[in-house]
DNA sequence: GTCTATATCTAGATAGAC
DNA sequence: GTCTATCTAGATATAGAC
């Protein structure tokens, strides 16, 4: 009896997962094809062959569907990074590859990504890159930037080393924010930003080991830890 | 005849200005009292004794009313800064005062300022601090940070000097972004950020004159100019 | 627990009459 | 310039089927 019930529940939740997946895939496809705002909940439901109420049964709001979109971009970034970083051992090369592959996987969505950031920057929003809901995606992204360092031959100040992955991730968030507002053809300015800023970061990391700059590095790091 | 017509037009546009002003004042008051999202266009119109359509005759969207809100905060910042900075001559003091007065005039709106930033970060939004519509407010804010430098006794690298006001303004935008997400009581963490980060900026500005750091300063500045 | 259908609410935005 | 009526779309409520 109990066994049967569990089996029924298991099958039911499998069906539920499939429906959930169907909604996400349809939504993301329509976002891609028509943009975020022009894709209505009614259109998503209709294209998926479901009722609007059913979509809201699985996702409390349209914003929550964006979260799933992030996850897909995240996966694409990870895949592209894994392939492209294979042979690179220099920190400066690995960081450039990490950022450029990130920009590349986002490229197709530049037209409407601006609509997403609206909800992402709002304090308390589940779509915020700093939110609890975003933790899984954030952890994966942080792991990527940890691998940028760990796979490289760079020497890093011991104290900086612990926080560097997070700092690189933050700078990648900054690049993303710039990219959103970058209206140059093919977002060429963002690529230029990466090409030029990455060597600067590389030099700063190296400089931070100098006696002259050590105090200010320590202070900046202490402040960062205090306020994050 | 022509004279009479012009007079009539003038009177009409005066009345128009009054209506416009009435809408703005009512909207900003309601934003203050109930927050942004809970203040509907209907409520604004009703409280002002006008129709919704009339409000839209003067302001193409609710976002455009936010712009007016910014302007008022801007004015308050300028007034507070002028009073508080009077006796300060050290760059580090003046920058701290500029940032802290800014945080103070925004304090009352912390609860709902997060709703504003949603529209402000969207590329192409008139409410963006980088937009053409925001130019007047931005110019006034830039003038404030120019006065931070000009009223001080600090020695600055010649090349840095030209862009420093803009860089300080940018860092103030960063402080504002942190403040939005700062849920500590009284936004104490943001105040701490200002107290600690301002001396760091002060030291960085001083360090940038050193021979050792000059090349990297030049490069960073060149990149900034290229991409802004 | 999964899903449909439909009516309804809310609020930003617009159209057209006066 | 100003109004009323209307549209659109996110979101909710309800009632019921499997």
Coordinates of C-alpha atoms (C1' of nucleotides) in Angstrom, one line a residue:
Chain A
X1 CA 0.0 0.0 0.0
X2 CA 2.6 2.5 1.1
X3 CA 4.7 1.2 -1.7
X4 CA 2.0 1.9 -4.2
X5 CA 1.4 5.3 -2.9
X6 CA 5.1 6.2 -3.0
X7 CA 5.2 4.8 -6.5
X8 CA 2.3 6.9 -7.5
X9 CA 3.9 10.0 -5.9
X10 CA 7.1 9.3 -7.6
X11 CA 5.5 9.0 -11.0
X12 CA 3.4 12.0 -10.3
X13 CA 6.5 14.1 -9.4
X14 CA 8.2 12.8 -12.5
X15 CA 5.3 14.1 -14.6
X16 CA 5.5 17.3 -12.6
X17 CA 9.2 17.7 -13.4
X18 CA 8.5 17.1 -17.1
X19 CA 5.8 19.8 -17.1
X20 CA 8.0 22.2 -15.3
X21 CA 10.8 21.5 -17.8
X22 CA 8.3 22.0 -20.7
X23 CA 7.3 25.4 -19.3
X24 CA 10.9 26.5 -18.8
X25 CA 12.0 25.4 -22.3
X26 CA 9.1 27.0 -23.9
X27 CA 9.6 30.2 -22.0
X28 CA 13.3 30.4 -22.7
X29 CA 12.7 29.7 -26.4
X30 CA 10.1 32.4 -26.6
X31 CA 12.4 34.8 -24.7
X32 CA 15.1 34.1 -27.3
X33 CA 12.7 34.5 -30.3
X34 CA 10.6 37.5 -29.2
X35 CA 12.4 39.0 -26.1
X36 CA 11.2 39.1 -22.5
X37 CA 8.5 41.7 -22.5
X38 CA 6.8 40.6 -25.7
X39 CA 6.6 37.0 -24.3
X40 CA 3.5 37.0 -22.2
X41 CA 2.5 34.3 -19.7
X42 CA -0.5 33.6 -21.9
X43 CA 1.8 33.0 -24.9
X44 CA 4.1 30.7 -22.9
X45 CA 1.1 28.7 -21.7
X46 CA -0.4 28.5 -25.1
X47 CA 2.8 27.5 -26.9
X48 CA 3.4 24.8 -24.2
X49 CA -0.2 23.6 -24.6
X50 CA -1.0 24.4 -21.0
X51 CA -3.2 26.7 -19.0
X52 CA -1.9 30.0 -17.5
X53 CA -2.9 28.7 -14.1
X54 CA -0.7 25.6 -14.6
X55 CA 2.4 27.8 -15.4
X56 CA 1.7 29.8 -12.2
X57 CA 1.4 26.5 -10.3
X58 CA 5.1 25.8 -11.0
X59 CA 6.5 29.3 -11.1
X60 CA 5.2 32.0 -8.7
X61 CA 6.0 34.7 -11.2
X62 CA 7.4 35.5 -14.6
X63 CA 10.7 36.6 -12.9
X64 CA 11.2 33.1 -11.6
X65 CA 11.4 31.9 -15.2
X66 CA 14.3 34.2 -15.7
X67 CA 16.2 32.3 -13.0
X68 CA 16.0 29.2 -15.2
X69 CA 17.2 31.2 -18.1
X70 CA 20.3 32.2 -16.1
X71 CA 20.9 28.6 -15.3
X72 CA 21.0 27.7 -19.0
X73 CA 23.4 30.5 -19.8
X74 CA 25.5 29.4 -16.9
X75 CA 25.7 25.9 -18.2
X76 CA 26.7 27.1 -21.7
X77 CA 29.4 29.3 -20.1
X78 CA 30.8 26.3 -18.2
X79 CA 30.9 24.2 -21.3
X80 CA 32.5 26.8 -23.4
X81 CA 35.1 27.6 -20.7
X82 CA 36.0 23.9 -20.2
X83 CA 36.8 23.5 -23.9
X84 CA 38.5 26.8 -24.5
X85 CA 40.7 26.9 -21.3
X86 CA 42.1 23.4 -21.8
X87 CA 45.6 24.4 -22.9
X88 CA 46.0 27.7 -21.2
X89 CA 48.3 27.9 -18.1
X90 CA 48.9 31.6 -17.8
X91 CA 46.6 33.4 -15.4
X92 CA 46.2 36.3 -17.8
X93 CA 45.1 34.0 -20.6
X94 CA 42.8 32.0 -18.5
X95 CA 41.1 35.0 -17.1
X96 CA 40.6 36.5 -20.6
X97 CA 39.1 33.2 -21.8
X98 CA 36.8 33.0 -18.8
X99 CA 35.5 36.5 -19.5
X100 CA 35.3 36.2 -23.3
X101 CA 33.5 32.9 -23.3
X102 CA 31.0 34.4 -20.8
X103 CA 30.4 37.3 -23.2
X104 CA 30.1 35.0 -26.1
X105 CA 27.4 32.7 -24.6
X106 CA 25.4 35.8 -23.7
X107 CA 25.8 37.4 -27.1
X108 CA 22.5 36.1 -28.6
X109 CA 20.5 37.6 -25.8
X110 CA 21.9 41.1 -25.8
X111 CA 18.8 42.6 -27.3
X112 CA 16.6 41.8 -24.3
X113 CA 19.0 41.0 -21.5
X114 CA 18.5 44.6 -20.4
X115 CA 14.9 43.6 -19.4
X116 CA 16.3 40.9 -17.1
X117 CA 18.7 43.1 -15.3
X118 CA 15.8 45.2 -14.1
X119 CA 14.6 42.4 -11.8
X120 CA 18.2 41.2 -11.0
X121 CA 19.4 44.5 -9.4
X122 CA 16.3 44.9 -7.2
X123 CA 17.2 44.3 -3.6
X124 CA 15.6 41.2 -2.3
X125 CA 14.8 39.9 -5.7
X126 CA 15.3 36.1 -6.1
X127 CA 16.9 36.9 -9.5
X128 CA 19.6 39.0 -7.9
X129 CA 23.1 37.4 -8.4
X130 CA 23.6 37.8 -4.7
X131 CA 20.3 36.2 -3.6
X132 CA 19.8 32.9 -1.8
X133 CA 17.9 31.6 -4.8
X134 CA 20.9 32.3 -7.1
X135 CA 23.3 30.5 -4.8
X136 CA 23.6 27.4 -7.0
X137 CA 24.3 29.4 -10.2
X138 CA 26.7 31.7 -8.2
X139 CA 28.6 28.8 -6.7
X140 CA 29.1 27.3 -10.2
X141 CA 30.3 30.6 -11.5
X142 CA 32.6 31.0 -8.6
X143 CA 34.0 27.6 -9.2
X144 CA 34.8 28.6 -12.7
X145 CA 36.9 31.6 -11.5
X146 CA 38.6 29.4 -8.9
X147 CA 39.6 27.2 -11.7
X148 CA 41.0 30.2 -13.6
X149 CA 43.5 30.6 -10.7
X150 CA 44.1 27.0 -9.8
X151 CA 44.9 26.0 -13.3
X152 CA 47.4 28.8 -13.7
X153 CA 51.0 29.2 -12.7
X154 CA 50.6 32.6 -11.1
X155 CA 52.1 33.5 -7.7
X156 CA 49.6 35.2 -5.5
X157 CA 49.8 37.0 -2.1
X158 CA 48.5 34.4 0.4
X159 CA 45.9 36.7 1.9
X160 CA 44.6 37.8 -1.5
X161 CA 44.4 34.2 -2.8
X162 CA 41.4 33.3 -0.6
X163 CA 39.2 36.1 -1.9
X164 CA 40.5 36.4 -5.4
X165 CA 37.9 34.1 -7.0
X166 CA 35.1 36.2 -5.6
X167 CA 36.8 39.4 -6.7
X168 CA 37.2 38.1 -10.2
X169 CA 33.6 37.0 -10.2
X170 CA 32.6 40.5 -9.1
X171 CA 34.7 42.1 -11.9
X172 CA 32.9 39.7 -14.3
X173 CA 29.6 41.0 -12.9
X174 CA 31.0 44.5 -13.7
X175 CA 31.9 43.4 -17.3
X176 CA 28.3 42.1 -17.6
X177 CA 26.9 45.4 -16.5
X178 CA 29.0 47.2 -19.0
X179 CA 28.0 44.7 -21.7
X180 CA 24.4 45.4 -21.1
X181 CA 24.8 49.0 -21.9
X182 CA 27.3 48.4 -24.7
X183 CA 25.5 49.3 -28.0
X184 CA 28.6 49.1 -30.2
X185 CA 28.3 46.6 -33.1
X186 CA 28.8 43.1 -31.8
X187 CA 29.5 44.6 -28.4
X188 CA 33.0 45.2 -29.6
X189 CA 33.7 47.7 -26.8
X190 CA 33.1 45.0 -24.2
X191 CA 35.6 42.7 -25.9
X192 CA 38.0 45.6 -25.9
X193 CA 37.4 46.1 -22.2
X194 CA 38.2 42.5 -21.5
X195 CA 41.3 42.5 -23.7
X196 CA 42.7 45.6 -21.9
X197 CA 41.4 45.2 -18.4
X198 CA 42.5 41.6 -17.9
X199 CA 46.2 42.4 -18.3
X200 CA 45.7 45.3 -15.8
X201 CA 44.2 43.0 -13.3
X202 CA 47.1 40.6 -13.9
X203 CA 49.6 43.4 -13.1
X204 CA 47.7 44.5 -10.0
X205 CA 47.7 41.0 -8.6
X206 CA 51.4 40.9 -9.2
X207 CA 52.0 44.4 -7.7
X208 CA 50.0 43.5 -4.6
X209 CA 53.0 41.4 -3.5
X210 CA 55.3 44.4 -3.4
X211 CA 56.2 45.8 0.1
X212 CA 55.1 49.2 -1.0
X213 CA 51.5 48.2 -1.8
X214 CA 51.0 45.5 0.8
X215 CA 49.5 47.7 3.5
X216 CA 46.9 49.2 1.1
X217 CA 46.1 45.7 -0.3
X218 CA 45.6 44.4 3.3
X219 CA 43.3 47.3 4.1
X220 CA 41.2 47.0 1.0
X221 CA 40.8 43.2 1.6
X222 CA 39.9 43.8 5.2
X223 CA 37.2 46.3 4.1
X224 CA 35.9 43.9 1.5
X225 CA 35.5 41.1 4.0
X226 CA 33.9 43.4 6.5
X227 CA 31.3 44.6 4.1
X228 CA 30.4 41.7 1.8
Chain B
X1 CA -4.1 90.5 -32.8
X2 CA -0.9 88.6 -32.8
X3 CA -0.1 90.1 -29.5
X4 CA -3.3 88.8 -28.0
X5 CA -2.7 85.3 -29.4
X6 CA 0.8 85.2 -27.9
X7 CA -0.6 86.4 -24.7
X8 CA -3.2 83.7 -24.7
X9 CA -0.6 81.1 -25.5
X10 CA 1.7 82.3 -22.8
X11 CA -1.1 82.1 -20.3
X12 CA -2.0 78.7 -21.5
X13 CA 1.5 77.4 -21.1
X14 CA 1.8 79.0 -17.7
X15 CA -1.3 77.0 -16.7
X16 CA 0.3 74.0 -18.3
X17 CA 3.4 74.5 -16.2
X18 CA 1.3 74.7 -13.1
X19 CA -0.5 71.5 -13.9
X20 CA 2.8 69.8 -14.6
X21 CA 4.2 71.0 -11.3
X22 CA 1.1 69.8 -9.5
X23 CA 1.5 66.3 -10.9
X24 CA 5.2 66.1 -10.0
X25 CA 4.7 67.4 -6.5
X26 CA 1.8 65.1 -5.9
X27 CA 3.7 62.1 -7.3
X28 CA 6.8 62.7 -5.3
X29 CA 4.8 63.2 -2.1
X30 CA 3.0 59.9 -2.7
X31 CA 6.2 58.1 -3.5
X32 CA 7.6 59.4 -0.2
X33 CA 4.5 58.4 1.7
X34 CA 3.6 55.0 0.2
X35 CA 6.6 54.0 -2.0
X36 CA 6.9 53.7 -5.7
X37 CA 4.9 50.6 -6.6
X38 CA 2.0 51.3 -4.3
X39 CA 1.7 54.7 -5.8
X40 CA -0.4 54.1 -8.9
X41 CA -1.0 56.6 -11.7
X42 CA -4.6 56.6 -10.7
X43 CA -3.8 57.5 -7.2
X44 CA -1.5 60.4 -8.4
X45 CA -4.2 61.7 -10.7
X46 CA -6.9 61.4 -8.0
X47 CA -4.8 63.1 -5.3
X48 CA -4.0 65.9 -7.8
X49 CA -7.6 66.2 -8.8
X50 CA -6.9 65.3 -12.4
X51 CA -7.6 62.5 -14.8
X52 CA -5.1 59.7 -15.5
X53 CA -5.0 60.8 -19.2
X54 CA -4.0 64.3 -18.2
X55 CA -1.0 63.0 -16.2
X56 CA 0.0 61.1 -19.3
X57 CA -0.3 64.2 -21.4
X58 CA 2.6 65.7 -19.4
X59 CA 4.6 62.6 -18.6
X60 CA 5.0 59.8 -21.1
X61 CA 5.4 57.2 -18.4
X62 CA 5.6 56.7 -14.7
X63 CA 9.3 56.3 -15.0
X64 CA 9.6 59.9 -16.2
X65 CA 8.1 61.0 -12.8
X66 CA 11.0 59.2 -11.1
X67 CA 13.4 61.6 -13.0
X68 CA 11.7 64.5 -11.1
X69 CA 12.2 62.7 -7.9
X70 CA 15.9 62.3 -8.6
X71 CA 16.1 66.0 -9.3
X72 CA 14.7 66.8 -5.9
X73 CA 17.1 64.5 -4.1
X74 CA 19.9 66.1 -6.2
X75 CA 18.9 69.5 -5.0
X76 CA 18.9 68.4 -1.4
X77 CA 22.4 66.8 -1.8
X78 CA 23.7 70.0 -3.3
X79 CA 22.3 72.1 -0.4
X80 CA 23.6 69.7 2.3
X81 CA 27.0 69.6 0.7
X82 CA 27.3 73.3 0.4
X83 CA 26.7 73.8 4.1
X84 CA 28.7 70.8 5.4
X85 CA 31.8 71.3 3.2
X86 CA 32.3 75.0 4.0
X87 CA 35.3 74.6 6.3
X88 CA 36.9 71.5 4.9
X89 CA 40.0 71.8 2.8
X90 CA 41.5 68.3 2.9
X91 CA 40.5 66.2 -0.1
X92 CA 39.9 63.2 2.1
X93 CA 37.5 65.2 4.3
X94 CA 35.7 66.8 1.4
X95 CA 35.1 63.5 -0.3
X96 CA 33.8 61.9 2.9
X97 CA 31.4 64.8 3.3
X98 CA 30.2 64.6 -0.3
X99 CA 29.5 60.9 0.0
X100 CA 27.9 61.1 3.5
X101 CA 25.6 64.0 2.7
X102 CA 24.6 62.1 -0.3
X103 CA 23.7 59.0 1.7
X104 CA 21.9 61.2 4.3
X105 CA 19.6 62.9 1.8
X106 CA 18.6 59.5 0.4
X107 CA 18.1 57.9 3.8
X108 CA 14.4 58.5 4.0
X109 CA 13.8 56.7 0.7
X110 CA 15.8 53.6 1.4
X111 CA 12.6 51.5 1.7
X112 CA 11.5 52.0 -1.8
X113 CA 14.6 53.3 -3.6
X114 CA 15.2 49.7 -4.7
X115 CA 12.1 50.0 -6.9
X116 CA 13.7 52.9 -8.7
X117 CA 16.9 51.3 -9.5
X118 CA 15.0 48.7 -11.5
X119 CA 14.2 51.3 -14.1
X120 CA 17.5 53.1 -13.7
X121 CA 19.8 50.3 -14.7
X122 CA 17.8 49.3 -17.8
X123 CA 19.8 50.3 -20.9
X124 CA 18.1 53.1 -22.8
X125 CA 15.9 54.0 -19.8
X126 CA 15.5 57.8 -19.4
X127 CA 15.9 57.2 -15.7
X128 CA 19.4 55.8 -16.2
X129 CA 22.1 58.0 -14.6
X130 CA 24.0 57.8 -17.9
X131 CA 21.0 58.7 -20.1
X132 CA 20.5 61.9 -22.1
X133 CA 17.5 62.8 -20.0
X134 CA 19.6 62.5 -16.8
X135 CA 22.2 64.9 -18.2
X136 CA 21.1 67.9 -16.2
X137 CA 21.1 66.0 -12.9
X138 CA 24.4 64.3 -13.8
X139 CA 26.1 67.5 -14.6
X140 CA 25.1 69.0 -11.3
X141 CA 26.4 65.9 -9.5
X142 CA 29.6 66.1 -11.4
X143 CA 30.0 69.7 -10.5
X144 CA 29.7 68.7 -6.9
X145 CA 32.6 66.2 -7.2
X146 CA 34.6 68.8 -9.1
X147 CA 34.2 71.1 -6.2
X148 CA 35.4 68.3 -3.9
X149 CA 38.7 68.5 -5.7
X150 CA 38.9 72.2 -6.5
X151 CA 38.2 73.2 -2.9
X152 CA 41.0 70.9 -1.6
X153 CA 44.7 71.3 -1.3
X154 CA 45.5 67.9 -2.8
X155 CA 48.2 67.5 -5.4
X156 CA 47.0 65.3 -8.3
X157 CA 48.7 63.8 -11.3
X158 CA 48.0 66.1 -14.2
X159 CA 46.5 63.4 -16.4
X160 CA 44.3 62.0 -13.6
X161 CA 43.0 65.4 -12.7
X162 CA 40.8 65.8 -15.8
X163 CA 38.9 62.6 -15.2
X164 CA 39.0 62.4 -11.4
X165 CA 35.6 64.2 -10.9
X166 CA 33.9 61.6 -13.2
X167 CA 35.7 58.7 -11.4
X168 CA 34.6 60.0 -8.0
X169 CA 31.1 60.3 -9.3
X170 CA 31.3 56.8 -10.6
X171 CA 32.5 55.5 -7.2
X172 CA 29.6 57.4 -5.7
X173 CA 27.2 55.5 -8.0
X174 CA 28.9 52.4 -6.7
X175 CA 28.3 53.5 -3.1
X176 CA 24.7 54.1 -4.0
X177 CA 24.3 50.6 -5.5
X178 CA 25.8 49.2 -2.3
X179 CA 23.5 51.3 -0.2
X180 CA 20.5 50.0 -2.0
X181 CA 21.3 46.5 -1.0
X182 CA 22.4 47.4 2.5
X183 CA 19.9 46.1 5.0
X184 CA 21.9 46.9 8.1
X185 CA 20.1 49.2 10.6
X186 CA 20.4 52.8 9.5
X187 CA 22.5 51.5 6.6
X188 CA 25.4 51.5 9.0
X189 CA 27.5 49.4 6.6
X190 CA 27.3 51.9 3.9
X191 CA 28.6 54.6 6.3
X192 CA 31.4 52.3 7.2
X193 CA 32.1 51.7 3.5
X194 CA 32.5 55.5 3.0
X195 CA 34.6 56.0 6.2
X196 CA 37.0 53.3 5.1
X197 CA 37.0 53.6 1.3
X198 CA 37.5 57.3 1.1
X199 CA 41.0 57.2 2.8
X200 CA 41.9 54.3 0.5
X201 CA 40.9 56.4 -2.6
X202 CA 42.9 59.3 -1.1
X203 CA 46.0 57.1 -0.8
X204 CA 45.5 55.7 -4.3
X205 CA 45.3 59.2 -5.8
X206 CA 48.6 60.0 -3.9
X207 CA 50.2 56.7 -5.0
X208 CA 49.4 57.3 -8.6
X209 CA 52.0 60.0 -8.8
X210 CA 54.8 57.5 -8.0
X211 CA 57.1 56.5 -10.8
X212 CA 56.4 52.8 -10.1
X213 CA 52.6 53.1 -10.6
X214 CA 52.6 55.8 -13.3
X215 CA 52.5 53.4 -16.2
X216 CA 49.5 51.4 -14.9
X217 CA 47.7 54.6 -14.0
X218 CA 48.2 55.9 -17.5
X219 CA 47.0 52.6 -19.0
X220 CA 43.9 52.4 -16.8
X221 CA 43.0 56.0 -17.6
X222 CA 43.5 55.5 -21.4
X223 CA 41.2 52.5 -21.2
X224 CA 38.6 54.4 -19.2
X225 CA 38.6 57.2 -21.9
X226 CA 38.4 54.7 -24.7
X227 CA 35.4 52.9 -23.3
X228 CA 33.2 55.5 -21.5
Chain C
dG1 C1' -0.4 16.3 -6.2
dT2 C1' -1.3 17.8 -11.1
dC3 C1' -4.0 20.3 -14.3
dT4 C1' -7.8 22.9 -16.8
dA5 C1' -10.9 26.7 -17.5
dT6 C1' -12.7 31.0 -16.7
dA7 C1' -13.7 35.1 -14.4
dT8 C1' -11.6 38.7 -12.1
dC9 C1' -8.4 42.1 -10.3
dT10 C1' -4.8 45.6 -10.9
dA11 C1' -2.2 49.0 -12.9
dG12 C1' 0.4 51.0 -16.8
dA13 C1' -0.7 52.9 -21.0
dT14 C1' -3.5 54.6 -25.1
dA15 C1' -7.5 56.4 -28.2
dG16 C1' -10.7 59.3 -29.3
dA17 C1' -14.3 62.6 -28.0
dC18 C1' -14.9 67.3 -26.4
Chain D
dG1 C1' -5.7 70.3 -22.2
dT2 C1' -8.6 67.4 -20.3
dC3 C1' -11.7 63.8 -19.9
dT4 C1' -13.9 58.9 -20.2
dA5 C1' -13.6 54.5 -22.0
dT6 C1' -10.7 50.9 -23.2
dC7 C1' -6.7 47.9 -23.9
dT8 C1' -3.0 44.9 -22.3
dA9 C1' -0.7 41.8 -19.4
dG10 C1' 0.8 40.1 -14.9
dA11 C1' -1.3 37.9 -11.3
dT12 C1' -5.1 35.7 -8.4
dA13 C1' -9.3 33.1 -7.2
dT14 C1' -12.3 29.6 -7.7
dA15 C1' -14.3 25.4 -8.8
dG16 C1' -13.6 21.3 -10.5
dA17 C1' -11.4 17.0 -13.1
dC18 C1' -8.1 13.1 -12.6

